[in-house]
Amino acid sequence: MSASLAGHSPAPSAPTASKWAEVPLNLIRGCLIALAELIPGVSGGTVALVTGIYERALLAGNQLIGLVKALFVDRGSLKSRAAKIDWMLLIAVGVAMVGTIFALAGMMENFVTNHTSVARALFMGMVLVSIWVPLRMVDRTDLQKKSVLAWSLFVLAAVITFFATGFSSTPKDNPSLIVVFLAAAVAVCALVLPGVSGSFFLLAVGLYAPVMGAISDRDMSVILVFLAGAATGIILFIRLLGYMMDKHRTLTLFFMAGLLLGSLRALWPWQGDNAELLAPGDDFLKLFGFFVLGAVIVAITIGFEKFVKVGRQSETILRSGQPE
């Protein structure tokens, strides 16, 4: 993971006219990230990369975690820590994400519940192509040194999740709040990792429709427990995840890619009531079409992210060659 994830990037300056002018753009960015997080198979982290706020958001998030910890262990540093946080970015993106999720959760829950086979086929295409995202983030030189262990972890993760989703992917009608809490703690980690979808994790464990339904119905007990689980996940796991990405990047990325591959079992369009896999039916061509559509959508997103990245690199090179 980059240095900014560890919190070593320069602190943001105080709000300026340009930062105020950026608020409408950040609201749009937040809407796009939330929309991605609502769709199993599309990564909010990838959209954050595409829209150019990935590094800034990670830094601000880690600084916010440090501020919360300072409440308990170092109150004297609260003011200085708070001054370093990019509040303009966090507030605008956060408000837009919350608003988008509340506005569209009901529609997504209805789609997944009432068009199950179509949803699975569409999301399966998305997730399958998304596997390429963590794999392409691997350093090839490091992979040559660790190829046996990396591929072993990939296969192990795929096999474990393939069988695990056979027991967990059946939709849960009334999941316990403890299960919702734990699922939220894991799903929120997807915000850090491009190519990994938190909503896909919820779908794989049978909690996507219940959680979306609770948000649509404004079921505050489920919503508050989910938020508490997400906050716990951010505090406990994200820095650990950052450490793993810094110290064991190749192995971590391969393991995550294996998890994605094995979890595809949950998205097989033809399943029985207990998540048993069935042979393709008469609707094969229609569902295959949605599978291809999902794959194309994510492929375009990945391609656009790469295009934007190359464009930024070219701009940086041009600027570095200009005289001061």
PDB file of C-alpha atoms in Angstrom:
ATOM      1  CA  MET A   1       0.000   0.000   0.000  1.00  0.00           C
ATOM      2  CA  SER A   2       1.232   3.492  -0.633  1.00  0.00           C
ATOM      3  CA  ALA A   3       2.795   5.702   1.966  1.00  0.00           C
ATOM      4  CA  SER A   4      -0.353   7.739   2.169  1.00  0.00           C
ATOM      5  CA  LEU A   5      -2.206   4.762   3.589  1.00  0.00           C
ATOM      6  CA  ALA A   6       0.272   4.624   6.401  1.00  0.00           C
ATOM      7  CA  GLY A   7      -0.320   8.280   7.047  1.00  0.00           C
ATOM      8  CA  HIS A   8       3.030   9.692   5.862  1.00  0.00           C
ATOM      9  CA  SER A   9       1.765  12.045   3.143  1.00  0.00           C
ATOM     10  CA  PRO A  10       1.805  15.797   3.728  1.00  0.00           C
ATOM     11  CA  ALA A  11      -1.136  17.130   5.683  1.00  0.00           C
ATOM     12  CA  PRO A  12      -3.866  18.862   3.716  1.00  0.00           C
ATOM     13  CA  SER A  13      -3.871  22.629   3.905  1.00  0.00           C
ATOM     14  CA  ALA A  14      -6.703  24.657   5.392  1.00  0.00           C
ATOM     15  CA  PRO A  15      -9.843  25.054   3.249  1.00  0.00           C
ATOM     16  CA  THR A  16      -9.258  27.394   0.344  1.00  0.00           C
ATOM     17  CA  ALA A  17     -11.454  28.827  -2.389  1.00  0.00           C
ATOM     18  CA  SER A  18     -10.369  26.006  -4.681  1.00  0.00           C
ATOM     19  CA  LYS A  19     -11.397  23.380  -2.113  1.00  0.00           C
ATOM     20  CA  TRP A  20     -14.798  25.002  -1.720  1.00  0.00           C
ATOM     21  CA  ALA A  21     -15.148  24.987  -5.509  1.00  0.00           C
ATOM     22  CA  GLU A  22     -14.308  21.261  -5.460  1.00  0.00           C
ATOM     23  CA  VAL A  23     -17.275  20.412  -3.204  1.00  0.00           C
ATOM     24  CA  PRO A  24     -19.782  19.847  -6.078  1.00  0.00           C
ATOM     25  CA  LEU A  25     -17.272  17.534  -7.776  1.00  0.00           C
ATOM     26  CA  ASN A  26     -16.721  15.645  -4.530  1.00  0.00           C
ATOM     27  CA  LEU A  27     -20.479  15.232  -4.136  1.00  0.00           C
ATOM     28  CA  ILE A  28     -20.580  13.634  -7.598  1.00  0.00           C
ATOM     29  CA  ARG A  29     -17.620  11.437  -6.703  1.00  0.00           C
ATOM     30  CA  GLY A  30     -19.379  10.285  -3.537  1.00  0.00           C
ATOM     31  CA  CYS A  31     -22.523   9.420  -5.502  1.00  0.00           C
ATOM     32  CA  LEU A  32     -20.512   7.355  -7.990  1.00  0.00           C
ATOM     33  CA  ILE A  33     -18.599   5.501  -5.257  1.00  0.00           C
ATOM     34  CA  ALA A  34     -21.831   4.712  -3.405  1.00  0.00           C
ATOM     35  CA  LEU A  35     -23.480   3.510  -6.607  1.00  0.00           C
ATOM     36  CA  ALA A  36     -20.517   1.190  -7.168  1.00  0.00           C
ATOM     37  CA  GLU A  37     -20.725  -0.103  -3.607  1.00  0.00           C
ATOM     38  CA  LEU A  38     -24.418  -0.895  -4.088  1.00  0.00           C
ATOM     39  CA  ILE A  39     -23.671  -3.119  -7.083  1.00  0.00           C
ATOM     40  CA  PRO A  40     -22.087  -6.497  -6.230  1.00  0.00           C
ATOM     41  CA  GLY A  41     -19.034  -6.877  -8.429  1.00  0.00           C
ATOM     42  CA  VAL A  42     -18.224  -3.201  -8.877  1.00  0.00           C
ATOM     43  CA  SER A  43     -15.599  -1.825  -6.506  1.00  0.00           C
ATOM     44  CA  GLY A  44     -15.980   1.524  -4.820  1.00  0.00           C
ATOM     45  CA  GLY A  45     -12.192   1.576  -4.501  1.00  0.00           C
ATOM     46  CA  THR A  46     -11.833   1.319  -8.280  1.00  0.00           C
ATOM     47  CA  VAL A  47     -14.255   4.210  -8.779  1.00  0.00           C
ATOM     48  CA  ALA A  48     -12.297   6.231  -6.215  1.00  0.00           C
ATOM     49  CA  LEU A  49      -9.178   5.591  -8.296  1.00  0.00           C
ATOM     50  CA  VAL A  50     -10.961   6.617 -11.493  1.00  0.00           C
ATOM     51  CA  THR A  51     -12.262   9.844  -9.947  1.00  0.00           C
ATOM     52  CA  GLY A  52      -8.859  10.729  -8.521  1.00  0.00           C
ATOM     53  CA  ILE A  53      -9.517  10.722  -4.751  1.00  0.00           C
ATOM     54  CA  TYR A  54      -8.330   7.255  -3.721  1.00  0.00           C
ATOM     55  CA  GLU A  55      -5.068   8.320  -2.055  1.00  0.00           C
ATOM     56  CA  ARG A  56      -6.583  11.442  -0.464  1.00  0.00           C
ATOM     57  CA  ALA A  57      -9.540   9.497   0.921  1.00  0.00           C
ATOM     58  CA  LEU A  58      -7.302   6.795   2.412  1.00  0.00           C
ATOM     59  CA  LEU A  59      -5.089   9.390   4.063  1.00  0.00           C
ATOM     60  CA  ALA A  60      -8.072  11.319   5.439  1.00  0.00           C
ATOM     61  CA  GLY A  61      -9.678   8.095   6.680  1.00  0.00           C
ATOM     62  CA  ASN A  62      -6.552   7.030   8.523  1.00  0.00           C
ATOM     63  CA  GLN A  63      -6.182  10.493  10.042  1.00  0.00           C
ATOM     64  CA  LEU A  64      -9.793  10.309  11.207  1.00  0.00           C
ATOM     65  CA  ILE A  65      -9.090   6.964  12.861  1.00  0.00           C
ATOM     66  CA  GLY A  66      -6.084   8.541  14.579  1.00  0.00           C
ATOM     67  CA  LEU A  67      -8.299  11.384  15.805  1.00  0.00           C
ATOM     68  CA  VAL A  68     -10.782   8.923  17.322  1.00  0.00           C
ATOM     69  CA  LYS A  69      -7.995   7.002  19.051  1.00  0.00           C
ATOM     70  CA  ALA A  70      -6.582  10.273  20.420  1.00  0.00           C
ATOM     71  CA  LEU A  71      -9.857  10.798  22.276  1.00  0.00           C
ATOM     72  CA  PHE A  72      -8.849   7.942  24.561  1.00  0.00           C
ATOM     73  CA  VAL A  73      -5.062   8.051  24.667  1.00  0.00           C
ATOM     74  CA  ASP A  74      -3.764  11.500  23.682  1.00  0.00           C
ATOM     75  CA  ARG A  75      -6.298  14.295  24.106  1.00  0.00           C
ATOM     76  CA  GLY A  76      -3.585  16.918  23.888  1.00  0.00           C
ATOM     77  CA  SER A  77      -3.062  16.160  20.199  1.00  0.00           C
ATOM     78  CA  LEU A  78      -6.737  16.435  19.198  1.00  0.00           C
ATOM     79  CA  LYS A  79      -6.523  19.959  17.832  1.00  0.00           C
ATOM     80  CA  SER A  80      -3.431  19.346  15.715  1.00  0.00           C
ATOM     81  CA  ARG A  81      -4.790  16.035  14.412  1.00  0.00           C
ATOM     82  CA  ALA A  82      -8.132  17.571  13.506  1.00  0.00           C
ATOM     83  CA  ALA A  83      -6.427  20.411  11.633  1.00  0.00           C
ATOM     84  CA  LYS A  84      -4.642  17.931   9.343  1.00  0.00           C
ATOM     85  CA  ILE A  85      -7.798  16.115   8.166  1.00  0.00           C
ATOM     86  CA  ASP A  86      -9.267  16.967   4.773  1.00  0.00           C
ATOM     87  CA  TRP A  87     -12.738  17.612   6.162  1.00  0.00           C
ATOM     88  CA  MET A  88     -13.981  19.173   2.910  1.00  0.00           C
ATOM     89  CA  LEU A  89     -13.377  15.906   1.084  1.00  0.00           C
ATOM     90  CA  LEU A  90     -14.665  13.580   3.809  1.00  0.00           C
ATOM     91  CA  ILE A  91     -17.889  15.481   4.474  1.00  0.00           C
ATOM     92  CA  ALA A  92     -18.840  16.023   0.833  1.00  0.00           C
ATOM     93  CA  VAL A  93     -18.092  12.434  -0.222  1.00  0.00           C
ATOM     94  CA  GLY A  94     -19.688  10.998   2.937  1.00  0.00           C
ATOM     95  CA  VAL A  95     -22.918  12.975   2.589  1.00  0.00           C
ATOM     96  CA  ALA A  96     -23.231  12.033  -1.081  1.00  0.00           C
ATOM     97  CA  MET A  97     -22.597   8.354  -0.360  1.00  0.00           C
ATOM     98  CA  VAL A  98     -25.176   8.192   2.429  1.00  0.00           C
ATOM     99  CA  GLY A  99     -27.782   9.987   0.346  1.00  0.00           C
ATOM    100  CA  THR A 100     -27.213   7.755  -2.677  1.00  0.00           C
ATOM    101  CA  ILE A 101     -27.376   4.550  -0.629  1.00  0.00           C
ATOM    102  CA  PHE A 102     -30.644   5.547   1.034  1.00  0.00           C
ATOM    103  CA  ALA A 103     -32.124   6.633  -2.296  1.00  0.00           C
ATOM    104  CA  LEU A 104     -31.242   3.488  -4.269  1.00  0.00           C
ATOM    105  CA  ALA A 105     -31.133   0.664  -1.694  1.00  0.00           C
ATOM    106  CA  GLY A 106     -34.787  -0.230  -2.213  1.00  0.00           C
ATOM    107  CA  MET A 107     -34.400  -0.437  -5.971  1.00  0.00           C
ATOM    108  CA  MET A 108     -31.358  -2.706  -5.675  1.00  0.00           C
ATOM    109  CA  GLU A 109     -33.076  -4.936  -3.103  1.00  0.00           C
ATOM    110  CA  ASN A 110     -36.083  -5.282  -5.410  1.00  0.00           C
ATOM    111  CA  PHE A 111     -33.839  -6.166  -8.358  1.00  0.00           C
ATOM    112  CA  VAL A 112     -31.921  -8.848  -6.458  1.00  0.00           C
ATOM    113  CA  THR A 113     -35.045 -10.302  -4.828  1.00  0.00           C
ATOM    114  CA  ASN A 114     -37.421 -10.304  -7.792  1.00  0.00           C
ATOM    115  CA  HIS A 115     -34.954 -10.893 -10.633  1.00  0.00           C
ATOM    116  CA  THR A 116     -32.558 -13.234  -8.883  1.00  0.00           C
ATOM    117  CA  SER A 117     -31.204 -15.145 -11.882  1.00  0.00           C
ATOM    118  CA  VAL A 118     -30.679 -12.018 -13.957  1.00  0.00           C
ATOM    119  CA  ALA A 119     -28.958 -10.271 -11.027  1.00  0.00           C
ATOM    120  CA  ARG A 120     -26.653 -13.221 -10.426  1.00  0.00           C
ATOM    121  CA  ALA A 121     -25.696 -13.469 -14.090  1.00  0.00           C
ATOM    122  CA  LEU A 122     -24.996  -9.726 -14.321  1.00  0.00           C
ATOM    123  CA  PHE A 123     -22.971  -9.651 -11.118  1.00  0.00           C
ATOM    124  CA  MET A 124     -21.105 -12.842 -12.015  1.00  0.00           C
ATOM    125  CA  GLY A 125     -19.766 -11.186 -15.149  1.00  0.00           C
ATOM    126  CA  MET A 126     -18.745  -8.157 -13.107  1.00  0.00           C
ATOM    127  CA  VAL A 127     -16.937 -10.123 -10.402  1.00  0.00           C
ATOM    128  CA  LEU A 128     -15.168 -12.414 -12.877  1.00  0.00           C
ATOM    129  CA  VAL A 129     -13.542  -9.466 -14.641  1.00  0.00           C
ATOM    130  CA  SER A 130     -12.848  -7.739 -11.301  1.00  0.00           C
ATOM    131  CA  ILE A 131     -10.489 -10.582 -10.361  1.00  0.00           C
ATOM    132  CA  TRP A 132      -8.033  -9.014 -12.769  1.00  0.00           C
ATOM    133  CA  VAL A 133      -7.793  -5.819 -10.654  1.00  0.00           C
ATOM    134  CA  PRO A 134      -5.850  -7.221  -7.656  1.00  0.00           C
ATOM    135  CA  LEU A 135      -3.760  -9.421  -9.948  1.00  0.00           C
ATOM    136  CA  ARG A 136      -2.629  -6.493 -12.073  1.00  0.00           C
ATOM    137  CA  MET A 137      -1.566  -4.599  -8.938  1.00  0.00           C
ATOM    138  CA  VAL A 138       1.085  -7.244  -8.244  1.00  0.00           C
ATOM    139  CA  ASP A 139       4.757  -6.404  -8.706  1.00  0.00           C
ATOM    140  CA  ARG A 140       6.000  -8.884 -11.314  1.00  0.00           C
ATOM    141  CA  THR A 141       9.537  -9.020  -9.926  1.00  0.00           C
ATOM    142  CA  ASP A 142       8.255  -9.868  -6.449  1.00  0.00           C
ATOM    143  CA  LEU A 143       5.875 -12.430  -7.936  1.00  0.00           C
ATOM    144  CA  GLN A 144       8.770 -14.303  -9.531  1.00  0.00           C
ATOM    145  CA  LYS A 145      10.305 -14.752  -6.081  1.00  0.00           C
ATOM    146  CA  LYS A 146       7.056 -15.883  -4.439  1.00  0.00           C
ATOM    147  CA  SER A 147       5.153 -17.475  -7.306  1.00  0.00           C
ATOM    148  CA  VAL A 148       4.704 -20.914  -5.704  1.00  0.00           C
ATOM    149  CA  LEU A 149       3.401 -19.529  -2.416  1.00  0.00           C
ATOM    150  CA  ALA A 150       1.273 -16.879  -4.169  1.00  0.00           C
ATOM    151  CA  TRP A 151      -0.479 -19.352  -6.450  1.00  0.00           C
ATOM    152  CA  SER A 152      -0.896 -21.810  -3.577  1.00  0.00           C
ATOM    153  CA  LEU A 153      -2.678 -19.109  -1.556  1.00  0.00           C
ATOM    154  CA  PHE A 154      -4.784 -18.245  -4.594  1.00  0.00           C
ATOM    155  CA  VAL A 155      -5.956 -21.843  -5.031  1.00  0.00           C
ATOM    156  CA  LEU A 156      -6.460 -22.355  -1.286  1.00  0.00           C
ATOM    157  CA  ALA A 157      -8.577 -19.198  -0.972  1.00  0.00           C
ATOM    158  CA  ALA A 158     -10.644 -20.152  -4.027  1.00  0.00           C
ATOM    159  CA  VAL A 159     -11.359 -23.677  -2.761  1.00  0.00           C
ATOM    160  CA  ILE A 160     -12.257 -22.533   0.754  1.00  0.00           C
ATOM    161  CA  THR A 161     -14.653 -19.837  -0.413  1.00  0.00           C
ATOM    162  CA  PHE A 162     -16.203 -22.105  -3.046  1.00  0.00           C
ATOM    163  CA  PHE A 163     -17.333 -24.559  -0.401  1.00  0.00           C
ATOM    164  CA  ALA A 164     -18.034 -21.895   2.235  1.00  0.00           C
ATOM    165  CA  THR A 165     -20.448 -20.001  -0.020  1.00  0.00           C
ATOM    166  CA  GLY A 166     -22.333 -23.236  -0.591  1.00  0.00           C
ATOM    167  CA  PHE A 167     -23.439 -23.027   3.030  1.00  0.00           C
ATOM    168  CA  SER A 168     -23.700 -19.255   3.401  1.00  0.00           C
ATOM    169  CA  SER A 169     -25.073 -17.805   0.152  1.00  0.00           C
ATOM    170  CA  THR A 170     -28.732 -18.725   0.728  1.00  0.00           C
ATOM    171  CA  PRO A 171     -30.559 -15.428   1.433  1.00  0.00           C
ATOM    172  CA  LYS A 172     -31.262 -14.906   5.134  1.00  0.00           C
ATOM    173  CA  ASP A 173     -34.787 -13.678   5.852  1.00  0.00           C
ATOM    174  CA  ASN A 174     -34.190 -12.360   9.370  1.00  0.00           C
ATOM    175  CA  PRO A 175     -30.460 -12.356  10.098  1.00  0.00           C
ATOM    176  CA  SER A 176     -29.410 -11.764  13.682  1.00  0.00           C
ATOM    177  CA  LEU A 177     -27.923  -8.385  14.516  1.00  0.00           C
ATOM    178  CA  ILE A 178     -24.673 -10.082  15.523  1.00  0.00           C
ATOM    179  CA  VAL A 179     -24.340 -11.545  12.032  1.00  0.00           C
ATOM    180  CA  VAL A 180     -25.106  -8.137  10.497  1.00  0.00           C
ATOM    181  CA  PHE A 181     -22.452  -6.536  12.730  1.00  0.00           C
ATOM    182  CA  LEU A 182     -19.754  -9.054  11.750  1.00  0.00           C
ATOM    183  CA  ALA A 183     -20.632  -8.894   8.049  1.00  0.00           C
ATOM    184  CA  ALA A 184     -20.403  -5.097   8.064  1.00  0.00           C
ATOM    185  CA  ALA A 185     -16.998  -5.241   9.760  1.00  0.00           C
ATOM    186  CA  VAL A 186     -15.650  -7.403   6.928  1.00  0.00           C
ATOM    187  CA  ALA A 187     -17.501  -5.741   4.044  1.00  0.00           C
ATOM    188  CA  VAL A 188     -16.199  -2.251   4.861  1.00  0.00           C
ATOM    189  CA  CYS A 189     -12.639  -3.380   4.161  1.00  0.00           C
ATOM    190  CA  ALA A 190     -13.577  -3.472   0.478  1.00  0.00           C
ATOM    191  CA  LEU A 191     -13.525   0.334   0.463  1.00  0.00           C
ATOM    192  CA  VAL A 192      -9.730   0.149   0.767  1.00  0.00           C
ATOM    193  CA  LEU A 193      -9.127  -2.345  -2.014  1.00  0.00           C
ATOM    194  CA  PRO A 194      -9.772  -1.604  -5.696  1.00  0.00           C
ATOM    195  CA  GLY A 195     -11.436  -4.567  -7.370  1.00  0.00           C
ATOM    196  CA  VAL A 196     -13.090  -5.889  -4.206  1.00  0.00           C
ATOM    197  CA  SER A 197     -16.797  -5.262  -3.676  1.00  0.00           C
ATOM    198  CA  GLY A 198     -18.281  -5.036  -0.195  1.00  0.00           C
ATOM    199  CA  SER A 199     -21.813  -5.571  -1.492  1.00  0.00           C
ATOM    200  CA  PHE A 200     -20.632  -8.716  -3.255  1.00  0.00           C
ATOM    201  CA  PHE A 201     -19.444 -10.058   0.102  1.00  0.00           C
ATOM    202  CA  LEU A 202     -22.906  -9.356   1.539  1.00  0.00           C
ATOM    203  CA  LEU A 203     -24.475 -11.153  -1.421  1.00  0.00           C
ATOM    204  CA  ALA A 204     -22.126 -14.120  -1.021  1.00  0.00           C
ATOM    205  CA  VAL A 205     -23.172 -14.592   2.600  1.00  0.00           C
ATOM    206  CA  GLY A 206     -26.872 -14.087   1.901  1.00  0.00           C
ATOM    207  CA  LEU A 207     -27.170 -10.673   3.556  1.00  0.00           C
ATOM    208  CA  TYR A 208     -27.409  -8.327   0.576  1.00  0.00           C
ATOM    209  CA  ALA A 209     -31.210  -8.277   0.211  1.00  0.00           C
ATOM    210  CA  PRO A 210     -31.891  -8.079   3.985  1.00  0.00           C
ATOM    211  CA  VAL A 211     -29.468  -5.180   4.474  1.00  0.00           C
ATOM    212  CA  MET A 212     -30.690  -3.276   1.401  1.00  0.00           C
ATOM    213  CA  GLY A 213     -34.269  -3.889   2.503  1.00  0.00           C
ATOM    214  CA  ALA A 214     -33.516  -2.581   5.997  1.00  0.00           C
ATOM    215  CA  ILE A 215     -31.972   0.580   4.566  1.00  0.00           C
ATOM    216  CA  SER A 216     -34.940   1.095   2.236  1.00  0.00           C
ATOM    217  CA  ASP A 217     -37.420   0.552   5.101  1.00  0.00           C
ATOM    218  CA  ARG A 218     -35.385   2.789   7.452  1.00  0.00           C
ATOM    219  CA  ASP A 219     -35.037  -0.054   9.947  1.00  0.00           C
ATOM    220  CA  MET A 220     -32.827   1.868  12.363  1.00  0.00           C
ATOM    221  CA  SER A 221     -31.896  -1.147  14.495  1.00  0.00           C
ATOM    222  CA  VAL A 222     -30.274  -2.897  11.513  1.00  0.00           C
ATOM    223  CA  ILE A 223     -28.828   0.330  10.108  1.00  0.00           C
ATOM    224  CA  LEU A 224     -27.191   1.343  13.403  1.00  0.00           C
ATOM    225  CA  VAL A 225     -25.788  -2.143  13.998  1.00  0.00           C
ATOM    226  CA  PHE A 226     -24.425  -2.198  10.435  1.00  0.00           C
ATOM    227  CA  LEU A 227     -22.789   1.214  10.950  1.00  0.00           C
ATOM    228  CA  ALA A 228     -21.303   0.051  14.253  1.00  0.00           C
ATOM    229  CA  GLY A 229     -19.897  -3.041  12.554  1.00  0.00           C
ATOM    230  CA  ALA A 230     -18.478  -0.937   9.717  1.00  0.00           C
ATOM    231  CA  ALA A 231     -16.827   1.441  12.186  1.00  0.00           C
ATOM    232  CA  THR A 232     -15.352  -1.512  14.078  1.00  0.00           C
ATOM    233  CA  GLY A 233     -14.043  -2.990  10.846  1.00  0.00           C
ATOM    234  CA  ILE A 234     -12.413   0.286   9.883  1.00  0.00           C
ATOM    235  CA  ILE A 235     -10.689   0.646  13.254  1.00  0.00           C
ATOM    236  CA  LEU A 236      -9.599  -2.988  13.621  1.00  0.00           C
ATOM    237  CA  PHE A 237      -8.953  -4.223  10.107  1.00  0.00           C
ATOM    238  CA  ILE A 238      -8.051  -1.419   7.739  1.00  0.00           C
ATOM    239  CA  ARG A 239      -4.693  -0.623   9.296  1.00  0.00           C
ATOM    240  CA  LEU A 240      -3.927  -4.337   9.458  1.00  0.00           C
ATOM    241  CA  LEU A 241      -4.891  -4.557   5.802  1.00  0.00           C
ATOM    242  CA  GLY A 242      -2.630  -1.616   5.064  1.00  0.00           C
ATOM    243  CA  TYR A 243       0.227  -3.378   6.849  1.00  0.00           C
ATOM    244  CA  MET A 244      -0.356  -6.558   4.858  1.00  0.00           C
ATOM    245  CA  MET A 245      -0.411  -4.596   1.611  1.00  0.00           C
ATOM    246  CA  ASP A 246       2.833  -2.846   2.576  1.00  0.00           C
ATOM    247  CA  LYS A 247       4.754  -5.878   3.832  1.00  0.00           C
ATOM    248  CA  HIS A 248       3.163  -8.802   1.942  1.00  0.00           C
ATOM    249  CA  ARG A 249       1.546  -7.096  -1.043  1.00  0.00           C
ATOM    250  CA  THR A 250       1.872  -9.901  -3.597  1.00  0.00           C
ATOM    251  CA  LEU A 251       0.609 -12.655  -1.295  1.00  0.00           C
ATOM    252  CA  THR A 252      -2.261 -10.493  -0.027  1.00  0.00           C
ATOM    253  CA  LEU A 253      -3.415  -9.585  -3.527  1.00  0.00           C
ATOM    254  CA  PHE A 254      -3.276 -13.195  -4.728  1.00  0.00           C
ATOM    255  CA  PHE A 255      -5.176 -14.375  -1.678  1.00  0.00           C
ATOM    256  CA  MET A 256      -7.873 -11.760  -2.302  1.00  0.00           C
ATOM    257  CA  ALA A 257      -8.125 -12.717  -5.952  1.00  0.00           C
ATOM    258  CA  GLY A 258      -8.627 -16.340  -4.909  1.00  0.00           C
ATOM    259  CA  LEU A 259     -11.412 -15.293  -2.540  1.00  0.00           C
ATOM    260  CA  LEU A 260     -13.153 -13.524  -5.416  1.00  0.00           C
ATOM    261  CA  LEU A 261     -12.816 -16.538  -7.704  1.00  0.00           C
ATOM    262  CA  GLY A 262     -14.157 -19.027  -5.174  1.00  0.00           C
ATOM    263  CA  SER A 263     -17.033 -16.735  -4.246  1.00  0.00           C
ATOM    264  CA  LEU A 264     -18.339 -16.834  -7.813  1.00  0.00           C
ATOM    265  CA  ARG A 265     -20.200 -19.957  -6.727  1.00  0.00           C
ATOM    266  CA  ALA A 266     -22.701 -17.699  -4.970  1.00  0.00           C
ATOM    267  CA  LEU A 267     -23.484 -16.004  -8.299  1.00  0.00           C
ATOM    268  CA  TRP A 268     -24.178 -19.088 -10.400  1.00  0.00           C
ATOM    269  CA  PRO A 269     -27.552 -18.123 -11.938  1.00  0.00           C
ATOM    270  CA  TRP A 270     -29.153 -21.558 -11.630  1.00  0.00           C
ATOM    271  CA  GLN A 271     -29.491 -22.555  -7.979  1.00  0.00           C
ATOM    272  CA  GLY A 272     -31.982 -24.430  -5.851  1.00  0.00           C
ATOM    273  CA  ASP A 273     -33.640 -23.192  -2.679  1.00  0.00           C
ATOM    274  CA  ASN A 274     -30.670 -24.325  -0.572  1.00  0.00           C
ATOM    275  CA  ALA A 275     -28.020 -22.839  -2.878  1.00  0.00           C
ATOM    276  CA  GLU A 276     -27.321 -26.160  -4.619  1.00  0.00           C
ATOM    277  CA  LEU A 277     -25.969 -25.687  -8.144  1.00  0.00           C
ATOM    278  CA  LEU A 278     -28.231 -26.669 -11.042  1.00  0.00           C
ATOM    279  CA  ALA A 279     -27.639 -27.150 -14.753  1.00  0.00           C
ATOM    280  CA  PRO A 280     -28.370 -24.193 -17.077  1.00  0.00           C
ATOM    281  CA  GLY A 281     -32.026 -23.908 -18.068  1.00  0.00           C
ATOM    282  CA  ASP A 282     -33.936 -22.655 -21.086  1.00  0.00           C
ATOM    283  CA  ASP A 283     -33.032 -19.071 -20.194  1.00  0.00           C
ATOM    284  CA  PHE A 284     -29.345 -19.728 -20.855  1.00  0.00           C
ATOM    285  CA  LEU A 285     -28.978 -17.275 -23.752  1.00  0.00           C
ATOM    286  CA  LYS A 286     -30.710 -14.444 -21.906  1.00  0.00           C
ATOM    287  CA  LEU A 287     -28.647 -14.904 -18.756  1.00  0.00           C
ATOM    288  CA  PHE A 288     -25.456 -15.312 -20.750  1.00  0.00           C
ATOM    289  CA  GLY A 289     -26.213 -11.959 -22.320  1.00  0.00           C
ATOM    290  CA  PHE A 290     -26.455 -10.336 -18.885  1.00  0.00           C
ATOM    291  CA  PHE A 291     -23.228 -12.105 -17.875  1.00  0.00           C
ATOM    292  CA  VAL A 292     -21.445 -10.562 -20.860  1.00  0.00           C
ATOM    293  CA  LEU A 293     -22.999  -7.159 -20.110  1.00  0.00           C
ATOM    294  CA  GLY A 294     -21.654  -7.260 -16.543  1.00  0.00           C
ATOM    295  CA  ALA A 295     -18.203  -8.253 -17.761  1.00  0.00           C
ATOM    296  CA  VAL A 296     -18.157  -5.430 -20.312  1.00  0.00           C
ATOM    297  CA  ILE A 297     -19.230  -2.816 -17.737  1.00  0.00           C
ATOM    298  CA  VAL A 298     -16.370  -3.658 -15.389  1.00  0.00           C
ATOM    299  CA  ALA A 299     -13.876  -4.015 -18.254  1.00  0.00           C
ATOM    300  CA  ILE A 300     -14.760  -0.497 -19.401  1.00  0.00           C
ATOM    301  CA  THR A 301     -14.385   0.807 -15.837  1.00  0.00           C
ATOM    302  CA  ILE A 302     -10.954  -0.815 -15.482  1.00  0.00           C
ATOM    303  CA  GLY A 303      -9.894   0.464 -18.894  1.00  0.00           C
ATOM    304  CA  PHE A 304     -11.000   3.985 -18.048  1.00  0.00           C
ATOM    305  CA  GLU A 305      -9.145   3.860 -14.724  1.00  0.00           C
ATOM    306  CA  LYS A 306      -5.964   2.831 -16.562  1.00  0.00           C
ATOM    307  CA  PHE A 307      -6.501   5.602 -19.123  1.00  0.00           C
ATOM    308  CA  VAL A 308      -6.924   8.207 -16.377  1.00  0.00           C
ATOM    309  CA  LYS A 309      -3.829   6.916 -14.566  1.00  0.00           C
ATOM    310  CA  VAL A 310      -1.703   7.162 -17.721  1.00  0.00           C
ATOM    311  CA  GLY A 311      -3.059  10.646 -18.328  1.00  0.00           C
ATOM    312  CA  ARG A 312      -2.103  11.770 -14.824  1.00  0.00           C
ATOM    313  CA  GLN A 313       1.374  10.287 -15.186  1.00  0.00           C
ATOM    314  CA  SER A 314       1.874  12.115 -18.485  1.00  0.00           C
ATOM    315  CA  GLU A 315       0.691  15.367 -16.915  1.00  0.00           C
ATOM    316  CA  THR A 316       3.115  14.905 -14.009  1.00  0.00           C
ATOM    317  CA  ILE A 317       6.014  14.311 -16.405  1.00  0.00           C
ATOM    318  CA  LEU A 318       5.144  17.418 -18.407  1.00  0.00           C
ATOM    319  CA  ARG A 319       4.901  19.546 -15.271  1.00  0.00           C
ATOM    320  CA  SER A 320       8.221  18.245 -13.935  1.00  0.00           C
ATOM    321  CA  GLY A 321       9.896  19.398 -17.138  1.00  0.00           C
ATOM    322  CA  GLN A 322       8.607  22.960 -16.850  1.00  0.00           C
ATOM    323  CA  PRO A 323      10.900  25.632 -15.365  1.00  0.00           C
ATOM    324  CA  GLU A 324      10.062  26.952 -11.917  1.00  0.00           C
TER     325      GLU A 324
END
